[in-house]
CSV table of C-alpha atoms in Angstrom, one decimal:
chain,number,residue,atom,x,y,z
A,1,MET,CA,118.2,150.7,151.6
A,2,ALA,CA,120.8,149.3,154.6
A,3,ILE,CA,123.6,151.5,153.4
A,4,SER,CA,125.9,151.4,155.8
A,5,LYS,CA,127.0,154.4,158.1
A,6,ASP,CA,130.0,154.9,156.4
A,7,GLN,CA,127.5,155.2,153.0
A,8,LYS,CA,129.6,152.9,150.7
A,9,THR,CA,128.4,149.7,151.3
A,10,ALA,CA,124.7,148.5,151.5
A,11,THR,CA,123.1,144.5,151.9
A,12,ALA,CA,120.2,142.6,150.1
A,13,VAL,CA,119.4,139.0,150.8
A,14,PHE,CA,118.3,136.8,147.9
A,15,GLY,CA,116.7,133.7,147.7
A,16,GLY,CA,116.5,131.6,145.0
A,17,GLY,CA,117.3,127.9,145.6
A,18,CYS,CA,120.7,126.9,145.6
A,19,PHE,CA,123.0,129.0,147.5
A,20,TRP,CA,125.7,127.8,146.0
A,21,CYS,CA,124.4,128.5,142.3
A,22,THR,CA,123.2,132.2,143.3
A,23,GLU,CA,126.5,132.8,145.0
A,24,ALA,CA,128.6,132.4,142.1
A,25,GLN,CA,126.6,134.1,139.9
A,26,PHE,CA,126.4,137.9,142.4
A,27,GLN,CA,130.2,137.2,142.9
A,28,GLU,CA,131.0,138.7,139.5
A,29,LEU,CA,129.1,141.3,139.4
A,30,ASP,CA,131.1,144.8,139.5
A,31,GLY,CA,130.2,146.9,142.7
A,32,VAL,CA,129.6,142.9,144.3
A,33,LEU,CA,132.1,143.5,147.1
A,34,LYS,CA,131.0,140.3,149.0
A,35,VAL,CA,128.7,137.3,148.8
A,36,GLU,CA,127.7,135.3,152.0
A,37,SER,CA,126.3,132.2,151.9
A,38,GLY,CA,123.2,131.3,154.4
A,39,PHE,CA,119.9,131.2,155.9
A,40,ALA,CA,117.1,133.4,156.5
A,41,GLY,CA,113.5,132.5,157.3
A,42,GLY,CA,112.9,130.1,160.0
A,43,THR,CA,112.4,129.6,163.4
A,44,VAL,CA,115.4,127.5,164.8
A,45,ALA,CA,118.2,130.0,165.8
A,46,ASN,CA,121.8,129.3,164.2
A,47,PRO,CA,121.1,126.4,162.3
A,48,THR,CA,123.3,123.2,161.0
A,49,TYR,CA,123.2,123.1,156.7
A,50,GLU,CA,121.9,119.8,157.9
A,51,GLN,CA,119.1,121.3,160.4
A,52,VAL,CA,117.5,123.2,157.2
A,53,CYS,CA,118.0,120.5,154.6
A,54,THR,CA,115.0,118.6,156.0
A,55,GLY,CA,113.0,121.4,155.8
A,56,THR,CA,111.7,121.5,158.9
A,57,THR,CA,113.7,124.9,159.8
A,58,GLY,CA,111.6,126.9,157.6
A,59,HIS,CA,114.9,128.9,156.4
A,60,ALA,CA,115.3,129.2,153.4
A,61,GLU,CA,119.1,128.7,151.8
A,62,VAL,CA,119.9,132.7,150.7
A,63,ILE,CA,122.8,135.1,149.7
A,64,LYS,CA,123.8,138.2,151.6
A,65,VAL,CA,125.3,140.1,149.3
A,66,THR,CA,127.3,143.2,150.4
A,67,TYR,CA,127.8,146.1,147.3
A,68,ASP,CA,129.0,149.1,146.5
A,69,PRO,CA,125.6,151.4,145.1
A,70,ALA,CA,127.2,154.0,143.8
A,71,LYS,CA,128.2,150.9,140.9
A,72,VAL,CA,125.7,148.7,141.8
A,73,SER,CA,122.0,149.6,142.3
A,74,TYR,CA,119.3,147.6,144.4
A,75,GLU,CA,117.1,147.7,140.8
A,76,GLU,CA,120.3,146.0,138.8
A,77,LEU,CA,120.9,143.3,141.8
A,78,LEU,CA,116.7,143.1,141.2
A,79,GLN,CA,117.3,142.0,138.0
A,80,ALA,CA,120.0,139.8,138.6
A,81,PHE,CA,117.9,137.8,141.1
A,82,TRP,CA,115.0,137.2,138.5
A,83,LEU,CA,117.3,135.9,135.6
A,84,SER,CA,119.4,133.9,138.3
A,85,HIS,CA,116.7,131.0,139.4
A,86,ASP,CA,113.6,130.5,137.8
A,87,PRO,CA,110.9,132.3,140.2
A,88,THR,CA,107.6,130.6,139.0
A,89,GLN,CA,108.8,126.8,140.6
A,90,LEU,CA,106.9,127.2,144.1
A,91,ASN,CA,109.8,125.5,146.8
A,92,ARG,CA,111.6,124.2,144.8
A,93,GLN,CA,114.8,125.2,141.5
A,94,GLY,CA,115.4,121.7,139.3
A,95,ASN,CA,116.1,118.9,141.5
A,96,ASP,CA,116.4,120.6,144.2
A,97,VAL,CA,113.0,120.3,146.5
A,98,GLY,CA,111.3,121.6,149.3
A,99,THR,CA,110.8,124.7,151.1
A,100,GLN,CA,114.6,125.8,151.5
A,101,TYR,CA,115.2,126.8,148.0
A,102,ARG,CA,112.0,128.8,147.7
A,103,SER,CA,111.9,131.7,145.6
A,104,VAL,CA,112.5,135.1,148.1
A,105,ILE,CA,113.5,138.4,149.0
A,106,PHE,CA,114.2,139.6,152.3
A,107,TYR,CA,114.0,143.2,152.5
A,108,ASN,CA,116.1,145.6,155.5
A,109,SER,CA,114.5,148.7,154.6
A,110,GLU,CA,111.2,149.7,153.7
A,111,ASP,CA,112.5,151.4,150.2
A,112,GLN,CA,114.2,147.7,149.4
A,113,LYS,CA,110.1,146.1,149.7
A,114,GLU,CA,109.0,148.9,147.9
A,115,LYS,CA,111.3,148.0,145.0
A,116,ALA,CA,111.2,144.4,144.9
A,117,THR,CA,106.8,144.4,145.1
A,118,LEU,CA,107.6,146.7,142.4
A,119,TYR,CA,109.7,144.8,140.3
A,120,LYS,CA,107.8,142.1,140.9
A,121,LYS,CA,104.7,143.1,139.4
A,122,LYS,CA,106.0,144.5,136.4
A,123,LEU,CA,107.6,141.2,135.7
A,124,GLN,CA,104.5,139.6,136.3
A,125,GLU,CA,102.6,142.4,133.8
A,126,SER,CA,104.6,141.7,131.0
A,127,GLY,CA,104.3,138.4,130.5
A,128,ALA,CA,107.8,137.5,130.8
A,129,TYR,CA,106.6,133.9,132.4
A,130,ASP,CA,104.1,131.4,131.1
A,131,LYS,CA,103.5,130.5,135.0
A,132,PRO,CA,102.5,133.0,137.8
A,133,ILE,CA,106.1,134.7,139.6
A,134,VAL,CA,105.8,132.2,143.4
A,135,THR,CA,108.8,134.9,144.5
A,136,GLU,CA,107.8,135.3,148.3
A,137,ILE,CA,108.9,139.0,149.5
A,138,ALA,CA,109.3,139.3,153.1
A,139,PRO,CA,110.8,141.3,156.3
A,140,LEU,CA,114.5,139.9,156.9
A,141,THR,CA,114.9,138.9,160.9
A,142,THR,CA,117.5,137.3,160.9
A,143,PHE,CA,120.6,136.1,158.9
A,144,TYR,CA,122.6,133.0,159.5
A,145,GLU,CA,125.7,132.0,157.8
A,146,ALA,CA,126.9,128.7,156.4
A,147,GLU,CA,129.2,126.7,157.6
A,148,ASP,CA,132.6,127.7,155.8
A,149,TYR,CA,132.6,124.8,153.3
A,150,HIS,CA,129.3,126.5,151.2
A,151,GLN,CA,131.3,129.4,150.9
A,152,ASN,CA,132.8,130.6,147.8
A,153,TYR,CA,131.8,127.1,147.0
A,154,TYR,CA,131.6,127.2,142.8
A,155,ASN,CA,135.8,128.3,143.2
A,156,GLN,CA,136.6,126.8,145.1
A,157,ASN,CA,134.8,123.3,144.2
A,158,GLY,CA,134.3,123.8,140.0
A,159,SER,CA,134.8,120.3,139.3
A,160,GLN,CA,132.7,118.4,141.4
A,161,PRO,CA,130.1,117.2,139.2
A,162,TYR,CA,127.3,119.6,140.7
A,163,CYS,CA,129.5,122.0,140.0
A,164,THR,CA,129.6,121.0,136.4
A,165,PHE,CA,126.2,120.3,135.8
A,166,VAL,CA,124.1,122.6,137.6
A,167,ILE,CA,126.6,126.0,138.2
A,168,LYS,CA,128.1,126.3,135.1
A,169,PRO,CA,125.1,126.5,132.9
A,170,LYS,CA,123.3,128.2,134.6
A,171,LEU,CA,126.6,130.8,135.4
A,172,GLU,CA,127.2,130.6,131.4
A,173,LYS,CA,123.7,131.8,130.5
A,174,PHE,CA,124.3,134.4,133.7
A,175,ARG,CA,127.3,135.7,132.3
A,176,LYS,CA,125.8,137.0,128.7
A,177,ALA,CA,122.8,138.8,130.5
A,178,PHE,CA,125.1,140.4,132.2
A,179,ALA,CA,127.9,141.1,130.1
A,180,GLY,CA,128.2,144.4,130.7
A,181,HIS,CA,128.0,144.6,134.2
A,182,LEU,CA,130.4,142.1,135.2
A,183,LYS,CA,133.9,142.8,137.1
A,184,LYS,CA,137.4,143.1,135.1
A,185,GLY,CA,138.6,140.1,133.7
A,186,LEU,CA,135.6,138.4,133.4
């Protein structure tokens, strides 16, 4: 399950469209210690944001979540992931279009792979979505951290139009759904 040697932290990597949106949501979950925006799943080493935006590197915008498994489980993170975006949109989220915005779970252990695959199957069978779930489940090879100005983006740029009109409504929906699982003071 990608738990560190001291067994106090674990990591998970998710791509749900724009990493600014998913970063803001996961930062609020109790048990999440750190969220880093970055790129995974491509063929270019150390890609820049500008390179990834071209859609030619094969990378997806992702977040790397470091969490305390004693406070939040991988299954709960999967639940948050599925709610954080529309997993039925192929290579896009809203107005963000391209393979870099694909829905993807990058697993770093067989346990994560099994849990993600099972959750996806149960979610599809539940009829929760009118269209098929297109989320890719793939092994994590390398995570590349995005440039500094992408980190903690919503908290530092909340008054920007994209934050106000795109991220804020998603964050409000997320807060309602996970009201009992948010960090204190939120």
